[in-house]
Amino acid sequence: MLNVSAEKRKLKRTYLRKGDPSLVLISSFVTHVKYLGWSNERIKKILADARSQNYNYLYSTLKRAIE
């Protein structure tokens, strides 16, 4: 059984892969930034902007936000 610190170490690097479904990108992004301690307002603002256009914009916006 892994302890909490070992489980958290798994989230150090999040990979958003172009071609993954939008839901997978959003889920990976939200999981990563919540782990980093982002506020819900900040997450909602970035997601609203990312969803405002097409898939490529969604991908690039989320990618920029976690770099």
PDB file of N, CA and C in Angstrom:
ATOM      1  N   MET A   1       0.841  -1.185   0.000  1.00  0.00           N
ATOM      2  CA  MET A   1       0.000   0.000   0.000  1.00  0.00           C
ATOM      3  C   MET A   1       0.884   1.247   0.000  1.00  0.00           C
ATOM      4  N   LEU A   2       0.563   2.190  -0.856  1.00  0.00           N
ATOM      5  CA  LEU A   2       1.340   3.421  -0.938  1.00  0.00           C
ATOM      6  C   LEU A   2       0.862   4.413   0.109  1.00  0.00           C
ATOM      7  N   ASN A   3       1.807   5.141   0.662  1.00  0.00           N
ATOM      8  CA  ASN A   3       1.397   6.186   1.583  1.00  0.00           C
ATOM      9  C   ASN A   3       1.029   7.434   0.781  1.00  0.00           C
ATOM     10  N   VAL A   4       0.481   8.428   1.447  1.00  0.00           N
ATOM     11  CA  VAL A   4      -0.013   9.623   0.765  1.00  0.00           C
ATOM     12  C   VAL A   4       1.098  10.339   0.014  1.00  0.00           C
ATOM     13  N   SER A   5       2.265  10.476   0.598  1.00  0.00           N
ATOM     14  CA  SER A   5       3.346  11.198  -0.074  1.00  0.00           C
ATOM     15  C   SER A   5       3.799  10.476  -1.335  1.00  0.00           C
ATOM     16  N   ALA A   6       3.785   9.160  -1.333  1.00  0.00           N
ATOM     17  CA  ALA A   6       4.153   8.402  -2.532  1.00  0.00           C
ATOM     18  C   ALA A   6       3.113   8.594  -3.624  1.00  0.00           C
ATOM     19  N   GLU A   7       1.845   8.662  -3.258  1.00  0.00           N
ATOM     20  CA  GLU A   7       0.791   8.885  -4.238  1.00  0.00           C
ATOM     21  C   GLU A   7       0.895  10.276  -4.837  1.00  0.00           C
ATOM     22  N   LYS A   8       1.201  11.273  -4.032  1.00  0.00           N
ATOM     23  CA  LYS A   8       1.308  12.640  -4.535  1.00  0.00           C
ATOM     24  C   LYS A   8       2.486  12.795  -5.481  1.00  0.00           C
ATOM     25  N   ARG A   9       3.531  12.035  -5.274  1.00  0.00           N
ATOM     26  CA  ARG A   9       4.692  12.136  -6.156  1.00  0.00           C
ATOM     27  C   ARG A   9       4.344  11.766  -7.591  1.00  0.00           C
ATOM     28  N   LYS A  10       3.331  10.974  -7.780  1.00  0.00           N
ATOM     29  CA  LYS A  10       2.929  10.571  -9.120  1.00  0.00           C
ATOM     30  C   LYS A  10       2.426  11.749  -9.948  1.00  0.00           C
ATOM     31  N   LEU A  11       1.935  12.799  -9.307  1.00  0.00           N
ATOM     32  CA  LEU A  11       1.325  13.918 -10.013  1.00  0.00           C
ATOM     33  C   LEU A  11       2.291  15.052 -10.331  1.00  0.00           C
ATOM     34  N   LYS A  12       3.586  14.849 -10.157  1.00  0.00           N
ATOM     35  CA  LYS A  12       4.525  15.944 -10.366  1.00  0.00           C
ATOM     36  C   LYS A  12       4.506  16.483 -11.789  1.00  0.00           C
ATOM     37  N   ARG A  13       4.295  15.635 -12.751  1.00  0.00           N
ATOM     38  CA  ARG A  13       4.308  16.060 -14.147  1.00  0.00           C
ATOM     39  C   ARG A  13       3.024  15.587 -14.820  1.00  0.00           C
ATOM     40  N   THR A  14       2.305  16.502 -15.411  1.00  0.00           N
ATOM     41  CA  THR A  14       1.087  16.146 -16.128  1.00  0.00           C
ATOM     42  C   THR A  14       1.323  16.325 -17.611  1.00  0.00           C
ATOM     43  N   TYR A  15       0.970  15.320 -18.357  1.00  0.00           N
ATOM     44  CA  TYR A  15       1.125  15.378 -19.806  1.00  0.00           C
ATOM     45  C   TYR A  15      -0.239  15.532 -20.452  1.00  0.00           C
ATOM     46  N   LEU A  16      -0.386  16.596 -21.222  1.00  0.00           N
ATOM     47  CA  LEU A  16      -1.575  16.766 -22.036  1.00  0.00           C
ATOM     48  C   LEU A  16      -1.165  16.392 -23.447  1.00  0.00           C
ATOM     49  N   ARG A  17      -1.797  15.370 -23.982  1.00  0.00           N
ATOM     50  CA  ARG A  17      -1.425  14.880 -25.308  1.00  0.00           C
ATOM     51  C   ARG A  17      -2.443  15.338 -26.334  1.00  0.00           C
ATOM     52  N   LYS A  18      -1.943  15.997 -27.371  1.00  0.00           N
ATOM     53  CA  LYS A  18      -2.819  16.419 -28.451  1.00  0.00           C
ATOM     54  C   LYS A  18      -3.413  15.169 -29.085  1.00  0.00           C
ATOM     55  N   GLY A  19      -4.695  15.174 -29.305  1.00  0.00           N
ATOM     56  CA  GLY A  19      -5.378  14.015 -29.858  1.00  0.00           C
ATOM     57  C   GLY A  19      -6.229  13.298 -28.829  1.00  0.00           C
ATOM     58  N   ASP A  20      -5.933  13.513 -27.538  1.00  0.00           N
ATOM     59  CA  ASP A  20      -6.787  12.945 -26.497  1.00  0.00           C
ATOM     60  C   ASP A  20      -8.147  13.649 -26.540  1.00  0.00           C
ATOM     61  N   PRO A  21      -9.209  12.967 -26.167  1.00  0.00           N
ATOM     62  CA  PRO A  21     -10.527  13.611 -26.124  1.00  0.00           C
ATOM     63  C   PRO A  21     -10.520  14.819 -25.179  1.00  0.00           C
ATOM     64  N   SER A  22     -11.368  15.787 -25.477  1.00  0.00           N
ATOM     65  CA  SER A  22     -11.450  17.007 -24.670  1.00  0.00           C
ATOM     66  C   SER A  22     -11.674  16.705 -23.199  1.00  0.00           C
ATOM     67  N   LEU A  23     -12.526  15.740 -22.918  1.00  0.00           N
ATOM     68  CA  LEU A  23     -12.821  15.386 -21.529  1.00  0.00           C
ATOM     69  C   LEU A  23     -11.572  14.901 -20.799  1.00  0.00           C
ATOM     70  N   VAL A  24     -10.727  14.158 -21.478  1.00  0.00           N
ATOM     71  CA  VAL A  24      -9.481  13.668 -20.877  1.00  0.00           C
ATOM     72  C   VAL A  24      -8.542  14.837 -20.600  1.00  0.00           C
ATOM     73  N   LEU A  25      -8.428  15.768 -21.544  1.00  0.00           N
ATOM     74  CA  LEU A  25      -7.573  16.944 -21.342  1.00  0.00           C
ATOM     75  C   LEU A  25      -8.045  17.756 -20.139  1.00  0.00           C
ATOM     76  N   ILE A  26      -9.341  18.013 -20.083  1.00  0.00           N
ATOM     77  CA  ILE A  26      -9.896  18.819 -18.996  1.00  0.00           C
ATOM     78  C   ILE A  26      -9.721  18.104 -17.659  1.00  0.00           C
ATOM     79  N   SER A  27      -9.985  16.828 -17.626  1.00  0.00           N
ATOM     80  CA  SER A  27      -9.844  16.053 -16.394  1.00  0.00           C
ATOM     81  C   SER A  27      -8.399  16.041 -15.901  1.00  0.00           C
ATOM     82  N   SER A  28      -7.464  15.824 -16.800  1.00  0.00           N
ATOM     83  CA  SER A  28      -6.041  15.826 -16.427  1.00  0.00           C
ATOM     84  C   SER A  28      -5.622  17.194 -15.907  1.00  0.00           C
ATOM     85  N   PHE A  29      -6.078  18.237 -16.585  1.00  0.00           N
ATOM     86  CA  PHE A  29      -5.759  19.601 -16.182  1.00  0.00           C
ATOM     87  C   PHE A  29      -6.296  19.897 -14.782  1.00  0.00           C
ATOM     88  N   VAL A  30      -7.571  19.609 -14.557  1.00  0.00           N
ATOM     89  CA  VAL A  30      -8.198  19.912 -13.265  1.00  0.00           C
ATOM     90  C   VAL A  30      -7.529  19.130 -12.137  1.00  0.00           C
ATOM     91  N   THR A  31      -7.248  17.867 -12.366  1.00  0.00           N
ATOM     92  CA  THR A  31      -6.576  17.051 -11.349  1.00  0.00           C
ATOM     93  C   THR A  31      -5.224  17.648 -10.985  1.00  0.00           C
ATOM     94  N   HIS A  32      -4.468  18.046 -11.992  1.00  0.00           N
ATOM     95  CA  HIS A  32      -3.131  18.589 -11.765  1.00  0.00           C
ATOM     96  C   HIS A  32      -3.174  19.917 -11.013  1.00  0.00           C
ATOM     97  N   VAL A  33      -4.016  20.842 -11.461  1.00  0.00           N
ATOM     98  CA  VAL A  33      -4.007  22.164 -10.829  1.00  0.00           C
ATOM     99  C   VAL A  33      -4.636  22.149  -9.441  1.00  0.00           C
ATOM    100  N   LYS A  34      -5.576  21.247  -9.195  1.00  0.00           N
ATOM    101  CA  LYS A  34      -6.106  21.123  -7.827  1.00  0.00           C
ATOM    102  C   LYS A  34      -5.019  20.603  -6.898  1.00  0.00           C
ATOM    103  N   TYR A  35      -4.212  19.684  -7.385  1.00  0.00           N
ATOM    104  CA  TYR A  35      -3.071  19.178  -6.619  1.00  0.00           C
ATOM    105  C   TYR A  35      -2.106  20.316  -6.283  1.00  0.00           C
ATOM    106  N   LEU A  36      -1.952  21.255  -7.225  1.00  0.00           N
ATOM    107  CA  LEU A  36      -1.057  22.390  -7.006  1.00  0.00           C
ATOM    108  C   LEU A  36      -1.665  23.459  -6.105  1.00  0.00           C
ATOM    109  N   GLY A  37      -2.957  23.344  -5.807  1.00  0.00           N
ATOM    110  CA  GLY A  37      -3.595  24.277  -4.886  1.00  0.00           C
ATOM    111  C   GLY A  37      -4.248  25.476  -5.539  1.00  0.00           C
ATOM    112  N   TRP A  38      -4.559  25.389  -6.814  1.00  0.00           N
ATOM    113  CA  TRP A  38      -5.226  26.498  -7.488  1.00  0.00           C
ATOM    114  C   TRP A  38      -6.627  26.678  -6.916  1.00  0.00           C
ATOM    115  N   SER A  39      -7.112  27.926  -6.943  1.00  0.00           N
ATOM    116  CA  SER A  39      -8.469  28.206  -6.478  1.00  0.00           C
ATOM    117  C   SER A  39      -9.481  27.770  -7.537  1.00  0.00           C
ATOM    118  N   ASN A  40     -10.694  27.487  -7.086  1.00  0.00           N
ATOM    119  CA  ASN A  40     -11.751  27.086  -8.020  1.00  0.00           C
ATOM    120  C   ASN A  40     -12.065  28.195  -9.019  1.00  0.00           C
ATOM    121  N   GLU A  41     -11.992  29.437  -8.574  1.00  0.00           N
ATOM    122  CA  GLU A  41     -12.261  30.565  -9.476  1.00  0.00           C
ATOM    123  C   GLU A  41     -11.240  30.624 -10.609  1.00  0.00           C
ATOM    124  N   ARG A  42      -9.994  30.442 -10.279  1.00  0.00           N
ATOM    125  CA  ARG A  42      -8.936  30.466 -11.298  1.00  0.00           C
ATOM    126  C   ARG A  42      -9.129  29.321 -12.299  1.00  0.00           C
ATOM    127  N   ILE A  43      -9.465  28.149 -11.793  1.00  0.00           N
ATOM    128  CA  ILE A  43      -9.692  26.989 -12.662  1.00  0.00           C
ATOM    129  C   ILE A  43     -10.877  27.251 -13.589  1.00  0.00           C
ATOM    130  N   LYS A  44     -11.979  27.754 -13.031  1.00  0.00           N
ATOM    131  CA  LYS A  44     -13.175  28.032 -13.833  1.00  0.00           C
ATOM    132  C   LYS A  44     -12.897  29.063 -14.915  1.00  0.00           C
ATOM    133  N   LYS A  45     -12.117  30.085 -14.576  1.00  0.00           N
ATOM    134  CA  LYS A  45     -11.798  31.140 -15.543  1.00  0.00           C
ATOM    135  C   LYS A  45     -11.012  30.574 -16.726  1.00  0.00           C
ATOM    136  N   ILE A  46     -10.011  29.766 -16.445  1.00  0.00           N
ATOM    137  CA  ILE A  46      -9.195  29.183 -17.516  1.00  0.00           C
ATOM    138  C   ILE A  46     -10.018  28.200 -18.343  1.00  0.00           C
ATOM    139  N   LEU A  47     -10.840  27.385 -17.700  1.00  0.00           N
ATOM    140  CA  LEU A  47     -11.669  26.435 -18.440  1.00  0.00           C
ATOM    141  C   LEU A  47     -12.695  27.143 -19.321  1.00  0.00           C
ATOM    142  N   ALA A  48     -13.281  28.218 -18.825  1.00  0.00           N
ATOM    143  CA  ALA A  48     -14.247  28.970 -19.633  1.00  0.00           C
ATOM    144  C   ALA A  48     -13.572  29.532 -20.878  1.00  0.00           C
ATOM    145  N   ASP A  49     -12.383  30.077 -20.711  1.00  0.00           N
ATOM    146  CA  ASP A  49     -11.641  30.602 -21.858  1.00  0.00           C
ATOM    147  C   ASP A  49     -11.257  29.477 -22.813  1.00  0.00           C
ATOM    148  N   ALA A  50     -10.766  28.376 -22.271  1.00  0.00           N
ATOM    149  CA  ALA A  50     -10.306  27.260 -23.106  1.00  0.00           C
ATOM    150  C   ALA A  50     -11.447  26.653 -23.918  1.00  0.00           C
ATOM    151  N   ARG A  51     -12.626  26.582 -23.349  1.00  0.00           N
ATOM    152  CA  ARG A  51     -13.783  25.987 -24.036  1.00  0.00           C
ATOM    153  C   ARG A  51     -14.437  26.937 -25.029  1.00  0.00           C
ATOM    154  N   SER A  52     -14.030  28.200 -25.044  1.00  0.00           N
ATOM    155  CA  SER A  52     -14.708  29.199 -25.865  1.00  0.00           C
ATOM    156  C   SER A  52     -14.489  29.022 -27.362  1.00  0.00           C
ATOM    157  N   GLN A  53     -13.501  28.234 -27.747  1.00  0.00           N
ATOM    158  CA  GLN A  53     -13.226  28.060 -29.173  1.00  0.00           C
ATOM    159  C   GLN A  53     -13.104  26.579 -29.511  1.00  0.00           C
ATOM    160  N   ASN A  54     -12.272  26.260 -30.463  1.00  0.00           N
ATOM    161  CA  ASN A  54     -12.160  24.881 -30.954  1.00  0.00           C
ATOM    162  C   ASN A  54     -11.187  24.039 -30.119  1.00  0.00           C
ATOM    163  N   TYR A  55     -11.023  22.789 -30.535  1.00  0.00           N
ATOM    164  CA  TYR A  55     -10.181  21.829 -29.816  1.00  0.00           C
ATOM    165  C   TYR A  55      -8.734  22.302 -29.705  1.00  0.00           C
ATOM    166  N   ASN A  56      -8.177  22.828 -30.791  1.00  0.00           N
ATOM    167  CA  ASN A  56      -6.779  23.280 -30.765  1.00  0.00           C
ATOM    168  C   ASN A  56      -6.575  24.397 -29.749  1.00  0.00           C
ATOM    169  N   TYR A  57      -7.550  25.295 -29.652  1.00  0.00           N
ATOM    170  CA  TYR A  57      -7.459  26.374 -28.672  1.00  0.00           C
ATOM    171  C   TYR A  57      -7.562  25.817 -27.250  1.00  0.00           C
ATOM    172  N   LEU A  58      -8.454  24.861 -27.047  1.00  0.00           N
ATOM    173  CA  LEU A  58      -8.582  24.205 -25.739  1.00  0.00           C
ATOM    174  C   LEU A  58      -7.250  23.598 -25.328  1.00  0.00           C
ATOM    175  N   TYR A  59      -6.668  22.825 -26.221  1.00  0.00           N
ATOM    176  CA  TYR A  59      -5.396  22.156 -25.935  1.00  0.00           C
ATOM    177  C   TYR A  59      -4.296  23.170 -25.616  1.00  0.00           C
ATOM    178  N   SER A  60      -4.139  24.178 -26.464  1.00  0.00           N
ATOM    179  CA  SER A  60      -3.043  25.136 -26.262  1.00  0.00           C
ATOM    180  C   SER A  60      -3.241  25.978 -25.003  1.00  0.00           C
ATOM    181  N   THR A  61      -4.474  26.330 -24.687  1.00  0.00           N
ATOM    182  CA  THR A  61      -4.752  27.119 -23.483  1.00  0.00           C
ATOM    183  C   THR A  61      -4.432  26.328 -22.218  1.00  0.00           C
ATOM    184  N   LEU A  62      -4.867  25.081 -22.171  1.00  0.00           N
ATOM    185  CA  LEU A  62      -4.589  24.251 -20.995  1.00  0.00           C
ATOM    186  C   LEU A  62      -3.100  23.960 -20.873  1.00  0.00           C
ATOM    187  N   LYS A  63      -2.449  23.716 -21.986  1.00  0.00           N
ATOM    188  CA  LYS A  63      -1.009  23.436 -21.993  1.00  0.00           C
ATOM    189  C   LYS A  63      -0.225  24.642 -21.457  1.00  0.00           C
ATOM    190  N   ARG A  64      -0.569  25.838 -21.939  1.00  0.00           N
ATOM    191  CA  ARG A  64       0.103  27.065 -21.470  1.00  0.00           C
ATOM    192  C   ARG A  64      -0.122  27.282 -19.978  1.00  0.00           C
ATOM    193  N   ALA A  65      -1.310  26.984 -19.512  1.00  0.00           N
ATOM    194  CA  ALA A  65      -1.658  27.238 -18.110  1.00  0.00           C
ATOM    195  C   ALA A  65      -0.851  26.382 -17.143  1.00  0.00           C
ATOM    196  N   ILE A  66      -0.477  25.174 -17.543  1.00  0.00           N
ATOM    197  CA  ILE A  66       0.248  24.307 -16.605  1.00  0.00           C
ATOM    198  C   ILE A  66       1.758  24.379 -16.769  1.00  0.00           C
ATOM    199  N   GLU A  67       2.232  25.114 -17.746  1.00  0.00           N
ATOM    200  CA  GLU A  67       3.691  25.226 -17.920  1.00  0.00           C
ATOM    201  C   GLU A  67       4.274  26.284 -17.028  1.00  0.00           C
TER     202      GLU A  67
END
